[in-house]
mmCIF file of the C-alpha atoms, coordinates in Angstrom:
data_MODEL
# 
_entry.id   MODEL 
# 
loop_
_atom_site.group_PDB 
_atom_site.id 
_atom_site.type_symbol 
_atom_site.label_atom_id 
_atom_site.label_alt_id 
_atom_site.label_comp_id 
_atom_site.label_asym_id 
_atom_site.label_entity_id 
_atom_site.label_seq_id 
_atom_site.pdbx_PDB_ins_code 
_atom_site.Cartn_x 
_atom_site.Cartn_y 
_atom_site.Cartn_z 
_atom_site.occupancy 
_atom_site.B_iso_or_equiv 
_atom_site.pdbx_formal_charge 
_atom_site.auth_seq_id 
_atom_site.auth_comp_id 
_atom_site.auth_asym_id 
_atom_site.auth_atom_id 
_atom_site.pdbx_PDB_model_num 
ATOM 1   C CA . MET A 1 1   ? 6.199   13.072 -18.609 1.00 0.00 ? 1   MET A CA 1 
ATOM 2   C CA . ASN A 1 2   ? 3.896   15.386 -16.688 1.00 0.00 ? 2   ASN A CA 1 
ATOM 3   C CA . PRO A 1 3   ? 0.768   16.690 -18.671 1.00 0.00 ? 3   PRO A CA 1 
ATOM 4   C CA . GLY A 1 4   ? 0.224   20.310 -19.272 1.00 0.00 ? 4   GLY A CA 1 
ATOM 5   C CA . ARG A 1 5   ? -2.449  21.979 -17.509 1.00 0.00 ? 5   ARG A CA 1 
ATOM 6   C CA . TYR A 1 6   ? -4.817  23.967 -19.493 1.00 0.00 ? 6   TYR A CA 1 
ATOM 7   C CA . ASN A 1 7   ? -8.280  25.099 -18.084 1.00 0.00 ? 7   ASN A CA 1 
ATOM 8   C CA . ILE A 1 8   ? -11.199 25.485 -20.482 1.00 0.00 ? 8   ILE A CA 1 
ATOM 9   C CA . THR A 1 9   ? -14.425 27.507 -20.292 1.00 0.00 ? 9   THR A CA 1 
ATOM 10  C CA . ILE A 1 10  ? -17.263 27.054 -22.837 1.00 0.00 ? 10  ILE A CA 1 
ATOM 11  C CA . VAL A 1 11  ? -20.854 28.452 -23.076 1.00 0.00 ? 11  VAL A CA 1 
ATOM 12  C CA . GLN A 1 12  ? -23.720 25.748 -23.259 1.00 0.00 ? 12  GLN A CA 1 
ATOM 13  C CA . GLY A 1 13  ? -24.860 25.245 -26.946 1.00 0.00 ? 13  GLY A CA 1 
ATOM 14  C CA . THR A 1 14  ? -21.725 26.457 -28.546 1.00 0.00 ? 14  THR A CA 1 
ATOM 15  C CA . THR A 1 15  ? -19.345 24.617 -30.685 1.00 0.00 ? 15  THR A CA 1 
ATOM 16  C CA . PHE A 1 16  ? -16.200 23.773 -28.838 1.00 0.00 ? 16  PHE A CA 1 
ATOM 17  C CA . GLN A 1 17  ? -12.899 23.718 -30.780 1.00 0.00 ? 17  GLN A CA 1 
ATOM 18  C CA . LEU A 1 18  ? -9.269  23.268 -29.532 1.00 0.00 ? 18  LEU A CA 1 
ATOM 19  C CA . SER A 1 19  ? -6.073  22.224 -31.541 1.00 0.00 ? 19  SER A CA 1 
ATOM 20  C CA . PRO A 1 20  ? -3.337  21.535 -29.075 1.00 0.00 ? 20  PRO A CA 1 
ATOM 21  C CA . GLN A 1 21  ? 0.186   20.904 -30.526 1.00 0.00 ? 21  GLN A CA 1 
ATOM 22  C CA . TRP A 1 22  ? 2.404   18.236 -28.833 1.00 0.00 ? 22  TRP A CA 1 
ATOM 23  C CA . LEU A 1 23  ? 6.058   19.565 -28.573 1.00 0.00 ? 23  LEU A CA 1 
ATOM 24  C CA . VAL A 1 24  ? 9.034   18.041 -27.255 1.00 0.00 ? 24  VAL A CA 1 
ATOM 25  C CA . ASN A 1 25  ? 12.091  20.171 -27.073 1.00 0.00 ? 25  ASN A CA 1 
ATOM 26  C CA . ASN A 1 26  ? 10.232  22.760 -29.300 1.00 0.00 ? 26  ASN A CA 1 
ATOM 27  C CA . ALA A 1 27  ? 9.860   20.203 -32.042 1.00 0.00 ? 27  ALA A CA 1 
ATOM 28  C CA . ALA A 1 28  ? 6.334   18.653 -33.118 1.00 0.00 ? 28  ALA A CA 1 
ATOM 29  C CA . VAL A 1 29  ? 6.002   15.017 -32.072 1.00 0.00 ? 29  VAL A CA 1 
ATOM 30  C CA . ASN A 1 30  ? 5.125   12.872 -35.134 1.00 0.00 ? 30  ASN A CA 1 
ATOM 31  C CA . MET A 1 31  ? 1.863   11.141 -34.263 1.00 0.00 ? 31  MET A CA 1 
ATOM 32  C CA . THR A 1 32  ? 1.530   8.828  -37.243 1.00 0.00 ? 32  THR A CA 1 
ATOM 33  C CA . GLY A 1 33  ? -0.565  5.908  -36.094 1.00 0.00 ? 33  GLY A CA 1 
ATOM 34  C CA . TYR A 1 34  ? -1.563  7.326  -33.073 1.00 0.00 ? 34  TYR A CA 1 
ATOM 35  C CA . SER A 1 35  ? -5.394  7.707  -31.541 1.00 0.00 ? 35  SER A CA 1 
ATOM 36  C CA . ALA A 1 36  ? -6.498  10.383 -29.314 1.00 0.00 ? 36  ALA A CA 1 
ATOM 37  C CA . ASP A 1 37  ? -9.270  10.579 -26.399 1.00 0.00 ? 37  ASP A CA 1 
ATOM 38  C CA . MET A 1 38  ? -10.517 13.462 -24.373 1.00 0.00 ? 38  MET A CA 1 
ATOM 39  C CA . GLN A 1 39  ? -12.963 12.520 -21.494 1.00 0.00 ? 39  GLN A CA 1 
ATOM 40  C CA . ILE A 1 40  ? -14.936 15.174 -19.768 1.00 0.00 ? 40  ILE A CA 1 
ATOM 41  C CA . ARG A 1 41  ? -16.106 14.115 -16.025 1.00 0.00 ? 41  ARG A CA 1 
ATOM 42  C CA . GLN A 1 42  ? -17.633 15.756 -13.127 1.00 0.00 ? 42  GLN A CA 1 
ATOM 43  C CA . PHE A 1 43  ? -14.762 14.594 -10.898 1.00 0.00 ? 43  PHE A CA 1 
ATOM 44  C CA . VAL A 1 44  ? -11.541 12.736 -11.696 1.00 0.00 ? 44  VAL A CA 1 
ATOM 45  C CA . ASP A 1 45  ? -12.835 9.468  -10.343 1.00 0.00 ? 45  ASP A CA 1 
ATOM 46  C CA . SER A 1 46  ? -16.388 9.843  -11.701 1.00 0.00 ? 46  SER A CA 1 
ATOM 47  C CA . ALA A 1 47  ? -17.636 6.648  -13.221 1.00 0.00 ? 47  ALA A CA 1 
ATOM 48  C CA . SER A 1 48  ? -19.791 8.419  -15.733 1.00 0.00 ? 48  SER A CA 1 
ATOM 49  C CA . LEU A 1 49  ? -18.588 10.674 -18.554 1.00 0.00 ? 49  LEU A CA 1 
ATOM 50  C CA . LEU A 1 50  ? -20.209 14.078 -19.468 1.00 0.00 ? 50  LEU A CA 1 
ATOM 51  C CA . ASP A 1 51  ? -18.823 13.478 -22.967 1.00 0.00 ? 51  ASP A CA 1 
ATOM 52  C CA . GLU A 1 52  ? -15.925 11.935 -24.853 1.00 0.00 ? 52  GLU A CA 1 
ATOM 53  C CA . ALA A 1 53  ? -14.120 13.197 -27.994 1.00 0.00 ? 53  ALA A CA 1 
ATOM 54  C CA . SER A 1 54  ? -11.930 10.669 -29.732 1.00 0.00 ? 54  SER A CA 1 
ATOM 55  C CA . THR A 1 55  ? -10.325 9.784  -33.044 1.00 0.00 ? 55  THR A CA 1 
ATOM 56  C CA . ALA A 1 56  ? -12.710 6.584  -32.944 1.00 0.00 ? 56  ALA A CA 1 
ATOM 57  C CA . ASN A 1 57  ? -15.898 8.876  -32.866 1.00 0.00 ? 57  ASN A CA 1 
ATOM 58  C CA . GLY A 1 58  ? -14.676 11.545 -35.164 1.00 0.00 ? 58  GLY A CA 1 
ATOM 59  C CA . LYS A 1 59  ? -14.485 14.441 -32.693 1.00 0.00 ? 59  LYS A CA 1 
ATOM 60  C CA . ILE A 1 60  ? -10.726 14.442 -32.835 1.00 0.00 ? 60  ILE A CA 1 
ATOM 61  C CA . VAL A 1 61  ? -8.858  14.433 -35.973 1.00 0.00 ? 61  VAL A CA 1 
ATOM 62  C CA . LEU A 1 62  ? -5.153  14.151 -35.868 1.00 0.00 ? 62  LEU A CA 1 
ATOM 63  C CA . ASP A 1 63  ? -2.737  16.107 -37.906 1.00 0.00 ? 63  ASP A CA 1 
ATOM 64  C CA . PRO A 1 64  ? 0.078   13.677 -37.158 1.00 0.00 ? 64  PRO A CA 1 
ATOM 65  C CA . THR A 1 65  ? 3.143   15.153 -38.917 1.00 0.00 ? 65  THR A CA 1 
ATOM 66  C CA . ASN A 1 66  ? 2.568   18.500 -37.058 1.00 0.00 ? 66  ASN A CA 1 
ATOM 67  C CA . GLY A 1 67  ? 1.681   16.861 -33.812 1.00 0.00 ? 67  GLY A CA 1 
ATOM 68  C CA . ILE A 1 68  ? -1.833  18.481 -33.678 1.00 0.00 ? 68  ILE A CA 1 
ATOM 69  C CA . ALA A 1 69  ? -5.047  17.045 -32.327 1.00 0.00 ? 69  ALA A CA 1 
ATOM 70  C CA . ASN A 1 70  ? -7.968  19.112 -33.796 1.00 0.00 ? 70  ASN A CA 1 
ATOM 71  C CA . ILE A 1 71  ? -10.865 18.592 -31.221 1.00 0.00 ? 71  ILE A CA 1 
ATOM 72  C CA . THR A 1 72  ? -14.496 19.693 -32.086 1.00 0.00 ? 72  THR A CA 1 
ATOM 73  C CA . ILE A 1 73  ? -17.561 19.006 -29.839 1.00 0.00 ? 73  ILE A CA 1 
ATOM 74  C CA . PRO A 1 74  ? -20.549 20.146 -31.707 1.00 0.00 ? 74  PRO A CA 1 
ATOM 75  C CA . SER A 1 75  ? -23.312 22.629 -30.200 1.00 0.00 ? 75  SER A CA 1 
ATOM 76  C CA . THR A 1 76  ? -25.728 19.883 -30.177 1.00 0.00 ? 76  THR A CA 1 
ATOM 77  C CA . SER A 1 77  ? -23.571 18.107 -27.633 1.00 0.00 ? 77  SER A CA 1 
ATOM 78  C CA . THR A 1 78  ? -22.791 21.032 -25.589 1.00 0.00 ? 78  THR A CA 1 
ATOM 79  C CA . ALA A 1 79  ? -26.341 22.094 -25.403 1.00 0.00 ? 79  ALA A CA 1 
ATOM 80  C CA . THR A 1 80  ? -27.034 19.181 -23.304 1.00 0.00 ? 80  THR A CA 1 
ATOM 81  C CA . TYR A 1 81  ? -24.308 19.910 -20.769 1.00 0.00 ? 81  TYR A CA 1 
ATOM 82  C CA . ALA A 1 82  ? -25.306 21.287 -17.393 1.00 0.00 ? 82  ALA A CA 1 
ATOM 83  C CA . ALA A 1 83  ? -23.809 24.535 -16.130 1.00 0.00 ? 83  ALA A CA 1 
ATOM 84  C CA . GLY A 1 84  ? -20.959 23.827 -13.859 1.00 0.00 ? 84  GLY A CA 1 
ATOM 85  C CA . GLN A 1 85  ? -17.450 22.743 -13.292 1.00 0.00 ? 85  GLN A CA 1 
ATOM 86  C CA . TYR A 1 86  ? -15.905 19.499 -14.583 1.00 0.00 ? 86  TYR A CA 1 
ATOM 87  C CA . THR A 1 87  ? -12.592 18.003 -15.242 1.00 0.00 ? 87  THR A CA 1 
ATOM 88  C CA . TYR A 1 88  ? -11.105 16.687 -18.514 1.00 0.00 ? 88  TYR A CA 1 
ATOM 89  C CA . ALA A 1 89  ? -8.004  14.754 -19.583 1.00 0.00 ? 89  ALA A CA 1 
ATOM 90  C CA . LEU A 1 90  ? -6.599  14.464 -23.253 1.00 0.00 ? 90  LEU A CA 1 
ATOM 91  C CA . ASN A 1 91  ? -4.638  11.143 -23.875 1.00 0.00 ? 91  ASN A CA 1 
ATOM 92  C CA . TYR A 1 92  ? -2.675  10.084 -26.881 1.00 0.00 ? 92  TYR A CA 1 
ATOM 93  C CA . THR A 1 93  ? -2.193  6.340  -27.477 1.00 0.00 ? 93  THR A CA 1 
ATOM 94  C CA . ALA A 1 94  ? 0.846   5.309  -29.442 1.00 0.00 ? 94  ALA A CA 1 
ATOM 95  C CA . PRO A 1 95  ? 0.829   2.314  -31.988 1.00 0.00 ? 95  PRO A CA 1 
ATOM 96  C CA . ASN A 1 96  ? 2.644   0.294  -29.489 1.00 0.00 ? 96  ASN A CA 1 
ATOM 97  C CA . GLY A 1 97  ? -0.048  0.907  -26.867 1.00 0.00 ? 97  GLY A CA 1 
ATOM 98  C CA . THR A 1 98  ? 1.732   3.511  -24.866 1.00 0.00 ? 98  THR A CA 1 
ATOM 99  C CA . VAL A 1 99  ? -0.569  5.994  -23.322 1.00 0.00 ? 99  VAL A CA 1 
ATOM 100 C CA . TYR A 1 100 ? 0.570   9.623  -22.910 1.00 0.00 ? 100 TYR A CA 1 
ATOM 101 C CA . GLN A 1 101 ? -1.693  12.225 -21.016 1.00 0.00 ? 101 GLN A CA 1 
ATOM 102 C CA . ILE A 1 102 ? -0.913  15.530 -22.779 1.00 0.00 ? 102 ILE A CA 1 
ATOM 103 C CA . LEU A 1 103 ? -3.440  17.942 -21.139 1.00 0.00 ? 103 LEU A CA 1 
ATOM 104 C CA . ASN A 1 104 ? -5.788  17.979 -18.208 1.00 0.00 ? 104 ASN A CA 1 
ATOM 105 C CA . GLY A 1 105 ? -7.637  20.763 -16.384 1.00 0.00 ? 105 GLY A CA 1 
ATOM 106 C CA . THR A 1 106 ? -11.072 22.066 -15.262 1.00 0.00 ? 106 THR A CA 1 
ATOM 107 C CA . PHE A 1 107 ? -13.688 22.291 -18.008 1.00 0.00 ? 107 PHE A CA 1 
ATOM 108 C CA . VAL A 1 108 ? -16.338 24.874 -17.000 1.00 0.00 ? 108 VAL A CA 1 
ATOM 109 C CA . VAL A 1 109 ? -19.637 25.103 -18.697 1.00 0.00 ? 109 VAL A CA 1 
ATOM 110 C CA . GLN A 1 110 ? -21.270 28.435 -18.466 1.00 0.00 ? 110 GLN A CA 1 
ATOM 111 C CA . ALA A 1 111 ? -25.069 28.705 -18.817 1.00 0.00 ? 111 ALA A CA 1 
ATOM 112 C CA . SER A 1 112 ? -26.304 30.371 -21.930 1.00 0.00 ? 112 SER A CA 1 
ATOM 113 C CA . ALA A 1 113 ? -29.256 32.849 -21.961 1.00 0.00 ? 113 ALA A CA 1 
ATOM 114 C CA . VAL A 1 114 ? -30.133 31.397 -25.439 1.00 0.00 ? 114 VAL A CA 1 
ATOM 115 C CA . HIS A 1 115 ? -31.948 27.981 -25.383 1.00 0.00 ? 115 HIS A CA 1 
# 
């Protein structure tokens, strides 16, 4: 399965929210028991993270029967981001340990005139 491509642009110091739905043949995938993780890096192979949202840290809350991952990164986190272009990937992990990359793309941070 190839991941979907979705490019994101945010403004420093604003709350980021995204709620992608995982569909297969136009039907929501039941994600009961799954975990999710979204990592933002400067480059795909960067060792350090700009940020991470996950079910473990509470920045991702799953709606498993509808196949939706509600992702929220608070403004207090995005205020620390340097303006620039980054990359991200969103992975779901099934209860059996199988990892599915659902989305990836660029993650552009625009500077804010309000500090």
